[in-house]
mmCIF file with all atom_site columns, C-alpha atoms in Angstrom:
data_model
loop_
_atom_site.group_PDB
_atom_site.id
_atom_site.type_symbol
_atom_site.label_atom_id
_atom_site.label_alt_id
_atom_site.label_comp_id
_atom_site.label_asym_id
_atom_site.label_entity_id
_atom_site.label_seq_id
_atom_site.pdbx_PDB_ins_code
_atom_site.Cartn_x
_atom_site.Cartn_y
_atom_site.Cartn_z
_atom_site.occupancy
_atom_site.B_iso_or_equiv
_atom_site.pdbx_formal_charge
_atom_site.auth_seq_id
_atom_site.auth_comp_id
_atom_site.auth_asym_id
_atom_site.auth_atom_id
_atom_site.pdbx_PDB_model_num
ATOM 1   C CA . UNK A 1 1   ? -2.666  27.515  28.057  1.00 66.00 ? 889  UNK A CA 1
ATOM 2   C CA . UNK A 1 2   ? -3.939  26.065  24.644  1.00 62.00 ? 890  UNK A CA 1
ATOM 3   C CA . UNK A 1 3   ? -1.328  24.205  22.060  1.00 71.00 ? 891  UNK A CA 1
ATOM 4   C CA . UNK A 1 4   ? -2.879  24.179  18.289  1.00 68.00 ? 892  UNK A CA 1
ATOM 5   C CA . UNK A 1 5   ? -2.015  21.544  16.357  1.00 63.00 ? 893  UNK A CA 1
ATOM 6   C CA . UNK A 1 6   ? -2.153  21.842  12.708  1.00 70.00 ? 894  UNK A CA 1
ATOM 7   C CA . UNK A 1 7   ? -3.254  17.841  11.272  1.00 64.00 ? 895  UNK A CA 1
ATOM 8   C CA . UNK A 1 8   ? -2.211  17.797  6.727   1.00 66.00 ? 896  UNK A CA 1
ATOM 9   C CA . UNK A 1 9   ? -2.851  14.635  5.109   1.00 58.00 ? 897  UNK A CA 1
ATOM 10  C CA . UNK A 1 10  ? 0.031   12.778  4.036   1.00 50.00 ? 898  UNK A CA 1
ATOM 11  C CA . UNK A 1 11  ? -1.318  12.916  0.939   1.00 47.00 ? 899  UNK A CA 1
ATOM 12  C CA . UNK A 1 12  ? -0.836  17.021  0.758   1.00 49.00 ? 900  UNK A CA 1
ATOM 13  C CA . UNK A 1 13  ? 2.614   16.547  2.267   1.00 49.00 ? 901  UNK A CA 1
ATOM 14  C CA . UNK A 1 14  ? 3.864   13.389  0.168   1.00 47.00 ? 902  UNK A CA 1
ATOM 15  C CA . UNK A 1 15  ? 1.209   13.427  -2.205  1.00 47.00 ? 903  UNK A CA 1
ATOM 16  C CA . UNK A 1 16  ? 2.771   15.244  -5.120  1.00 46.00 ? 904  UNK A CA 1
ATOM 17  C CA . UNK A 1 17  ? 6.457   13.791  -4.550  1.00 49.00 ? 905  UNK A CA 1
ATOM 18  C CA . UNK A 1 18  ? 5.302   10.441  -3.881  1.00 53.00 ? 906  UNK A CA 1
ATOM 19  C CA . UNK A 1 19  ? 2.776   10.557  -6.567  1.00 55.00 ? 907  UNK A CA 1
ATOM 20  C CA . UNK A 1 20  ? 5.340   11.293  -9.424  1.00 62.00 ? 908  UNK A CA 1
ATOM 21  C CA . UNK A 1 21  ? 7.444   9.139   -8.215  1.00 67.00 ? 909  UNK A CA 1
ATOM 22  C CA . UNK A 1 22  ? 5.478   6.333   -8.054  1.00 70.00 ? 910  UNK A CA 1
ATOM 23  C CA . UNK A 1 23  ? 4.319   7.287   -11.532 1.00 70.00 ? 911  UNK A CA 1
ATOM 24  C CA . UNK A 1 24  ? 7.818   7.468   -12.966 1.00 72.00 ? 912  UNK A CA 1
ATOM 25  C CA . UNK A 1 25  ? 8.294   3.341   -11.343 1.00 73.00 ? 913  UNK A CA 1
ATOM 26  C CA . UNK A 1 26  ? 5.561   2.360   -12.823 1.00 73.00 ? 914  UNK A CA 1
ATOM 27  C CA . UNK A 1 27  ? 6.553   4.264   -16.684 1.00 71.00 ? 915  UNK A CA 1
ATOM 28  C CA . UNK A 1 28  ? 10.186  2.888   -15.643 1.00 71.00 ? 916  UNK A CA 1
ATOM 29  C CA . UNK A 1 29  ? 9.160   -0.935  -15.311 1.00 71.00 ? 917  UNK A CA 1
ATOM 30  C CA . UNK A 1 30  ? 7.214   -0.825  -18.593 1.00 66.00 ? 918  UNK A CA 1
ATOM 31  C CA . UNK A 1 31  ? 8.784   -1.916  -21.799 1.00 60.00 ? 919  UNK A CA 1
ATOM 32  C CA . UNK A 1 32  ? 6.857   -2.334  -25.261 1.00 56.00 ? 920  UNK A CA 1
ATOM 33  C CA . UNK A 1 33  ? 3.701   -1.907  -23.505 1.00 54.00 ? 921  UNK A CA 1
ATOM 34  C CA . UNK A 1 34  ? 3.945   -4.903  -21.116 1.00 59.00 ? 922  UNK A CA 1
ATOM 35  C CA . UNK A 1 35  ? 5.385   -5.126  -17.668 1.00 61.00 ? 923  UNK A CA 1
ATOM 36  C CA . UNK A 1 36  ? 9.137   -5.795  -16.512 1.00 62.00 ? 924  UNK A CA 1
ATOM 37  C CA . UNK A 1 37  ? 8.693   -6.451  -12.851 1.00 61.00 ? 925  UNK A CA 1
ATOM 38  C CA . UNK A 1 38  ? 12.184  -7.140  -11.521 1.00 65.00 ? 926  UNK A CA 1
ATOM 39  C CA . UNK A 1 39  ? 11.281  -5.364  -7.727  1.00 74.00 ? 927  UNK A CA 1
ATOM 40  C CA . UNK A 1 40  ? 8.663   -3.940  -5.623  1.00 84.00 ? 928  UNK A CA 1
ATOM 41  C CA . UNK A 1 41  ? 7.840   -0.142  -5.873  1.00 86.00 ? 929  UNK A CA 1
ATOM 42  C CA . UNK A 1 42  ? 7.969   1.936   -2.946  1.00 86.00 ? 930  UNK A CA 1
ATOM 43  C CA . UNK A 1 43  ? 4.828   2.791   -1.396  1.00 87.00 ? 931  UNK A CA 1
ATOM 44  C CA . UNK A 1 44  ? 3.944   5.514   1.201   1.00 85.00 ? 932  UNK A CA 1
ATOM 45  C CA . UNK A 1 45  ? 1.680   2.504   2.967   1.00 91.00 ? 933  UNK A CA 1
ATOM 46  C CA . UNK A 1 46  ? 2.975   1.837   6.454   1.00 92.00 ? 934  UNK A CA 1
ATOM 47  C CA . UNK A 1 47  ? -0.404  1.662   8.080   1.00 93.00 ? 935  UNK A CA 1
ATOM 48  C CA . UNK A 1 48  ? -2.130  -1.547  6.506   1.00 95.00 ? 936  UNK A CA 1
ATOM 49  C CA . UNK A 1 49  ? -5.387  -1.519  8.243   1.00 95.00 ? 937  UNK A CA 1
ATOM 50  C CA . UNK A 1 50  ? -5.659  1.663   6.436   1.00 94.00 ? 938  UNK A CA 1
ATOM 51  C CA . UNK A 1 51  ? -4.501  0.420   3.426   1.00 94.00 ? 939  UNK A CA 1
ATOM 52  C CA . UNK A 1 52  ? -7.249  -2.479  3.928   1.00 94.00 ? 940  UNK A CA 1
ATOM 53  C CA . UNK A 1 53  ? -9.756  0.542   4.169   1.00 94.00 ? 941  UNK A CA 1
ATOM 54  C CA . UNK A 1 54  ? -9.107  2.534   1.199   1.00 94.00 ? 942  UNK A CA 1
ATOM 55  C CA . UNK A 1 55  ? -8.418  -0.226  -1.591  1.00 93.00 ? 943  UNK A CA 1
ATOM 56  C CA . UNK A 1 56  ? -12.587 -1.278  -0.476  1.00 93.00 ? 944  UNK A CA 1
ATOM 57  C CA . UNK A 1 57  ? -13.552 2.227   -1.028  1.00 92.00 ? 945  UNK A CA 1
ATOM 58  C CA . UNK A 1 58  ? -12.262 0.982   -4.641  1.00 89.00 ? 946  UNK A CA 1
ATOM 59  C CA . UNK A 1 59  ? -14.067 -1.135  -6.840  1.00 84.00 ? 947  UNK A CA 1
ATOM 60  C CA . UNK A 1 60  ? -11.579 -4.101  -7.151  1.00 90.00 ? 948  UNK A CA 1
ATOM 61  C CA . UNK A 1 61  ? -11.375 -7.669  -5.780  1.00 95.00 ? 949  UNK A CA 1
ATOM 62  C CA . UNK A 1 62  ? -9.274  -7.751  -2.499  1.00 96.00 ? 950  UNK A CA 1
ATOM 63  C CA . UNK A 1 63  ? -7.112  -11.688 -1.254  1.00 96.00 ? 951  UNK A CA 1
ATOM 64  C CA . UNK A 1 64  ? -5.987  -10.905 1.460   1.00 96.00 ? 952  UNK A CA 1
ATOM 65  C CA . UNK A 1 65  ? -2.658  -13.303 1.936   1.00 96.00 ? 953  UNK A CA 1
ATOM 66  C CA . UNK A 1 66  ? -1.753  -11.877 5.667   1.00 95.00 ? 954  UNK A CA 1
ATOM 67  C CA . UNK A 1 67  ? -1.626  -8.942  6.963   1.00 94.00 ? 955  UNK A CA 1
ATOM 68  C CA . UNK A 1 68  ? 2.157   -7.799  5.047   1.00 96.00 ? 956  UNK A CA 1
ATOM 69  C CA . UNK A 1 69  ? 0.234   -9.264  1.548   1.00 97.00 ? 957  UNK A CA 1
ATOM 70  C CA . UNK A 1 70  ? -2.698  -8.369  -0.095  1.00 96.00 ? 958  UNK A CA 1
ATOM 71  C CA . UNK A 1 71  ? -3.541  -9.240  -3.918  1.00 96.00 ? 959  UNK A CA 1
ATOM 72  C CA . UNK A 1 72  ? -5.816  -6.393  -5.617  1.00 95.00 ? 960  UNK A CA 1
ATOM 73  C CA . UNK A 1 73  ? -7.489  -7.089  -8.894  1.00 94.00 ? 961  UNK A CA 1
ATOM 74  C CA . UNK A 1 74  ? -8.815  -4.200  -11.014 1.00 91.00 ? 962  UNK A CA 1
ATOM 75  C CA . UNK A 1 75  ? -10.441 -3.549  -14.406 1.00 89.00 ? 963  UNK A CA 1
ATOM 76  C CA . UNK A 1 76  ? -6.182  -2.140  -15.273 1.00 88.00 ? 964  UNK A CA 1
ATOM 77  C CA . UNK A 1 77  ? -4.308  -5.451  -14.035 1.00 87.00 ? 965  UNK A CA 1
ATOM 78  C CA . UNK A 1 78  ? -3.244  -6.681  -10.967 1.00 90.00 ? 966  UNK A CA 1
ATOM 79  C CA . UNK A 1 79  ? -1.010  -6.019  -8.059  1.00 91.00 ? 967  UNK A CA 1
ATOM 80  C CA . UNK A 1 80  ? 0.284   -6.969  -5.067  1.00 93.00 ? 968  UNK A CA 1
ATOM 81  C CA . UNK A 1 81  ? 1.115   -5.351  -1.793  1.00 95.00 ? 969  UNK A CA 1
ATOM 82  C CA . UNK A 1 82  ? 3.288   -6.789  0.865   1.00 95.00 ? 970  UNK A CA 1
ATOM 83  C CA . UNK A 1 83  ? 6.209   -6.484  3.081   1.00 95.00 ? 971  UNK A CA 1
ATOM 84  C CA . UNK A 1 84  ? 8.229   -7.776  5.472   1.00 93.00 ? 972  UNK A CA 1
ATOM 85  C CA . UNK A 1 85  ? 7.158   -6.925  8.389   1.00 93.00 ? 973  UNK A CA 1
ATOM 86  C CA . UNK A 1 86  ? 4.555   -4.573  10.242  1.00 90.00 ? 974  UNK A CA 1
ATOM 87  C CA . UNK A 1 87  ? 7.122   -2.014  10.708  1.00 88.00 ? 975  UNK A CA 1
ATOM 88  C CA . UNK A 1 88  ? 7.564   -1.409  6.927   1.00 93.00 ? 976  UNK A CA 1
ATOM 89  C CA . UNK A 1 89  ? 6.199   0.276   4.150   1.00 92.00 ? 977  UNK A CA 1
ATOM 90  C CA . UNK A 1 90  ? 3.885   -1.263  1.443   1.00 95.00 ? 978  UNK A CA 1
ATOM 91  C CA . UNK A 1 91  ? 6.293   -2.364  -1.863  1.00 92.00 ? 979  UNK A CA 1
ATOM 92  C CA . UNK A 1 92  ? 3.376   -2.363  -4.570  1.00 91.00 ? 980  UNK A CA 1
ATOM 93  C CA . UNK A 1 93  ? 4.317   -5.366  -7.567  1.00 90.00 ? 981  UNK A CA 1
ATOM 94  C CA . UNK A 1 94  ? 2.516   -4.945  -10.473 1.00 86.00 ? 982  UNK A CA 1
ATOM 95  C CA . UNK A 1 95  ? 0.839   -7.966  -12.229 1.00 81.00 ? 983  UNK A CA 1
ATOM 96  C CA . UNK A 1 96  ? -0.617  -8.232  -15.883 1.00 79.00 ? 984  UNK A CA 1
ATOM 97  C CA . UNK A 1 97  ? -0.881  -4.626  -16.600 1.00 81.00 ? 985  UNK A CA 1
ATOM 98  C CA . UNK A 1 98  ? -3.328  -4.136  -19.325 1.00 84.00 ? 986  UNK A CA 1
ATOM 99  C CA . UNK A 1 99  ? -4.793  -0.116  -18.943 1.00 85.00 ? 987  UNK A CA 1
ATOM 100 C CA . UNK A 1 100 ? -1.081  1.687   -17.782 1.00 83.00 ? 988  UNK A CA 1
ATOM 101 C CA . UNK A 1 101 ? -2.792  5.343   -18.878 1.00 85.00 ? 989  UNK A CA 1
ATOM 102 C CA . UNK A 1 102 ? -6.060  3.465   -16.134 1.00 87.00 ? 990  UNK A CA 1
ATOM 103 C CA . UNK A 1 103 ? -3.371  2.333   -13.793 1.00 86.00 ? 991  UNK A CA 1
ATOM 104 C CA . UNK A 1 104 ? -1.680  5.233   -12.997 1.00 85.00 ? 992  UNK A CA 1
ATOM 105 C CA . UNK A 1 105 ? -4.952  7.556   -12.462 1.00 86.00 ? 993  UNK A CA 1
ATOM 106 C CA . UNK A 1 106 ? -5.944  5.219   -10.211 1.00 86.00 ? 994  UNK A CA 1
ATOM 107 C CA . UNK A 1 107 ? -2.852  5.585   -8.328  1.00 86.00 ? 995  UNK A CA 1
ATOM 108 C CA . UNK A 1 108 ? -2.787  9.607   -8.375  1.00 83.00 ? 996  UNK A CA 1
ATOM 109 C CA . UNK A 1 109 ? -6.291  9.189   -6.421  1.00 85.00 ? 997  UNK A CA 1
ATOM 110 C CA . UNK A 1 110 ? -5.609  5.945   -4.227  1.00 86.00 ? 998  UNK A CA 1
ATOM 111 C CA . UNK A 1 111 ? -2.533  7.801   -3.027  1.00 85.00 ? 999  UNK A CA 1
ATOM 112 C CA . UNK A 1 112 ? -4.736  11.300  -2.243  1.00 85.00 ? 1000 UNK A CA 1
ATOM 113 C CA . UNK A 1 113 ? -7.898  8.823   -0.645  1.00 89.00 ? 1001 UNK A CA 1
ATOM 114 C CA . UNK A 1 114 ? -4.827  6.970   1.476   1.00 88.00 ? 1002 UNK A CA 1
ATOM 115 C CA . UNK A 1 115 ? -3.413  9.975   3.009   1.00 85.00 ? 1003 UNK A CA 1
ATOM 116 C CA . UNK A 1 116 ? -7.665  11.494  3.962   1.00 87.00 ? 1004 UNK A CA 1
ATOM 117 C CA . UNK A 1 117 ? -8.071  8.218   5.822   1.00 90.00 ? 1005 UNK A CA 1
ATOM 118 C CA . UNK A 1 118 ? -4.548  8.427   7.741   1.00 88.00 ? 1006 UNK A CA 1
ATOM 119 C CA . UNK A 1 119 ? -5.437  12.101  8.679   1.00 86.00 ? 1007 UNK A CA 1
ATOM 120 C CA . UNK A 1 120 ? -9.302  10.675  9.771   1.00 89.00 ? 1008 UNK A CA 1
ATOM 121 C CA . UNK A 1 121 ? -7.717  7.452   11.665  1.00 90.00 ? 1009 UNK A CA 1
ATOM 122 C CA . UNK A 1 122 ? -5.186  10.354  13.683  1.00 86.00 ? 1010 UNK A CA 1
ATOM 123 C CA . UNK A 1 123 ? -8.064  12.765  13.736  1.00 86.00 ? 1011 UNK A CA 1
ATOM 124 C CA . UNK A 1 124 ? -10.062 10.493  15.735  1.00 88.00 ? 1012 UNK A CA 1
ATOM 125 C CA . UNK A 1 125 ? -6.941  9.065   18.217  1.00 87.00 ? 1013 UNK A CA 1
ATOM 126 C CA . UNK A 1 126 ? -6.446  12.480  18.772  1.00 86.00 ? 1014 UNK A CA 1
ATOM 127 C CA . UNK A 1 127 ? -9.902  12.909  20.564  1.00 86.00 ? 1015 UNK A CA 1
ATOM 128 C CA . UNK A 1 128 ? -10.232 9.960   21.979  1.00 88.00 ? 1016 UNK A CA 1
ATOM 129 C CA . UNK A 1 129 ? -7.217  9.593   23.524  1.00 86.00 ? 1017 UNK A CA 1
ATOM 130 C CA . UNK A 1 130 ? -6.961  13.404  25.136  1.00 83.00 ? 1018 UNK A CA 1
ATOM 131 C CA . UNK A 1 131 ? -5.103  13.045  28.667  1.00 83.00 ? 1019 UNK A CA 1
ATOM 132 C CA . UNK A 1 132 ? -7.710  13.990  31.769  1.00 85.00 ? 1020 UNK A CA 1
ATOM 133 C CA . UNK A 1 133 ? -8.209  17.997  32.139  1.00 83.00 ? 1021 UNK A CA 1
ATOM 134 C CA . UNK A 1 134 ? -7.574  18.877  28.269  1.00 82.00 ? 1022 UNK A CA 1
ATOM 135 C CA . UNK A 1 135 ? -10.116 19.034  25.753  1.00 84.00 ? 1023 UNK A CA 1
ATOM 136 C CA . UNK A 1 136 ? -10.127 20.752  22.037  1.00 83.00 ? 1024 UNK A CA 1
ATOM 137 C CA . UNK A 1 137 ? -11.708 23.675  21.870  1.00 84.00 ? 1025 UNK A CA 1
ATOM 138 C CA . UNK A 1 138 ? -11.908 24.988  18.268  1.00 85.00 ? 1026 UNK A CA 1
ATOM 139 C CA . UNK A 1 139 ? -11.249 23.618  15.093  1.00 84.00 ? 1027 UNK A CA 1
ATOM 140 C CA . UNK A 1 140 ? -11.341 24.401  11.395  1.00 84.00 ? 1028 UNK A CA 1
ATOM 141 C CA . UNK A 1 141 ? -10.216 22.595  8.377   1.00 83.00 ? 1029 UNK A CA 1
ATOM 142 C CA . UNK A 1 142 ? -8.229  24.965  6.388   1.00 81.00 ? 1030 UNK A CA 1
ATOM 143 C CA . UNK A 1 143 ? -8.672  25.901  2.516   1.00 82.00 ? 1031 UNK A CA 1
ATOM 144 C CA . UNK A 1 144 ? -5.868  22.540  2.013   1.00 76.00 ? 1032 UNK A CA 1
ATOM 145 C CA . UNK A 1 145 ? -8.115  20.128  4.023   1.00 77.00 ? 1033 UNK A CA 1
ATOM 146 C CA . UNK A 1 146 ? -5.642  20.725  6.992   1.00 78.00 ? 1034 UNK A CA 1
ATOM 147 C CA . UNK A 1 147 ? -7.000  19.970  10.149  1.00 80.00 ? 1035 UNK A CA 1
ATOM 148 C CA . UNK A 1 148 ? -6.703  22.780  12.523  1.00 80.00 ? 1036 UNK A CA 1
ATOM 149 C CA . UNK A 1 149 ? -7.435  21.605  16.505  1.00 80.00 ? 1037 UNK A CA 1
ATOM 150 C CA . UNK A 1 150 ? -7.014  24.119  19.202  1.00 83.00 ? 1038 UNK A CA 1
ATOM 151 C CA . UNK A 1 151 ? -6.254  21.934  22.416  1.00 82.00 ? 1039 UNK A CA 1
ATOM 152 C CA . UNK A 1 152 ? -7.260  23.777  25.739  1.00 80.00 ? 1040 UNK A CA 1
ATOM 153 C CA . UNK A 1 153 ? -4.100  21.934  28.346  1.00 77.00 ? 1041 UNK A CA 1
#
């Protein structure tokens, strides 16, 4: 018997709607070219290690405050990712943003990269933790970059 798993990147599933929601939330906090951020912006970032790995692939300075808080200095401004505990998604707080358009472009790209990193982690986790007697008999990358795994059980 075989089981077929499709690993679709979180960026594909949530990318369009989350990127749009993030963009709208960022734009709503801009008044006369400056940010009036009173609340954090919801993100899809739940895994702190994958968030940090993704941040490190960008040209920015990252200060780790704790496992639940990162301060990121970019060419667009300062972003803080924070959450109260490891079971929650991070919120994004914007400070000293000089380039709103650049920020929006970078956030969309960053969300896609985070989703790919989650997909990569999930793929390797499945491969490394197959039960005894199970094996991957076929792998395929689909047009949308989803991974199709056929596992013999």
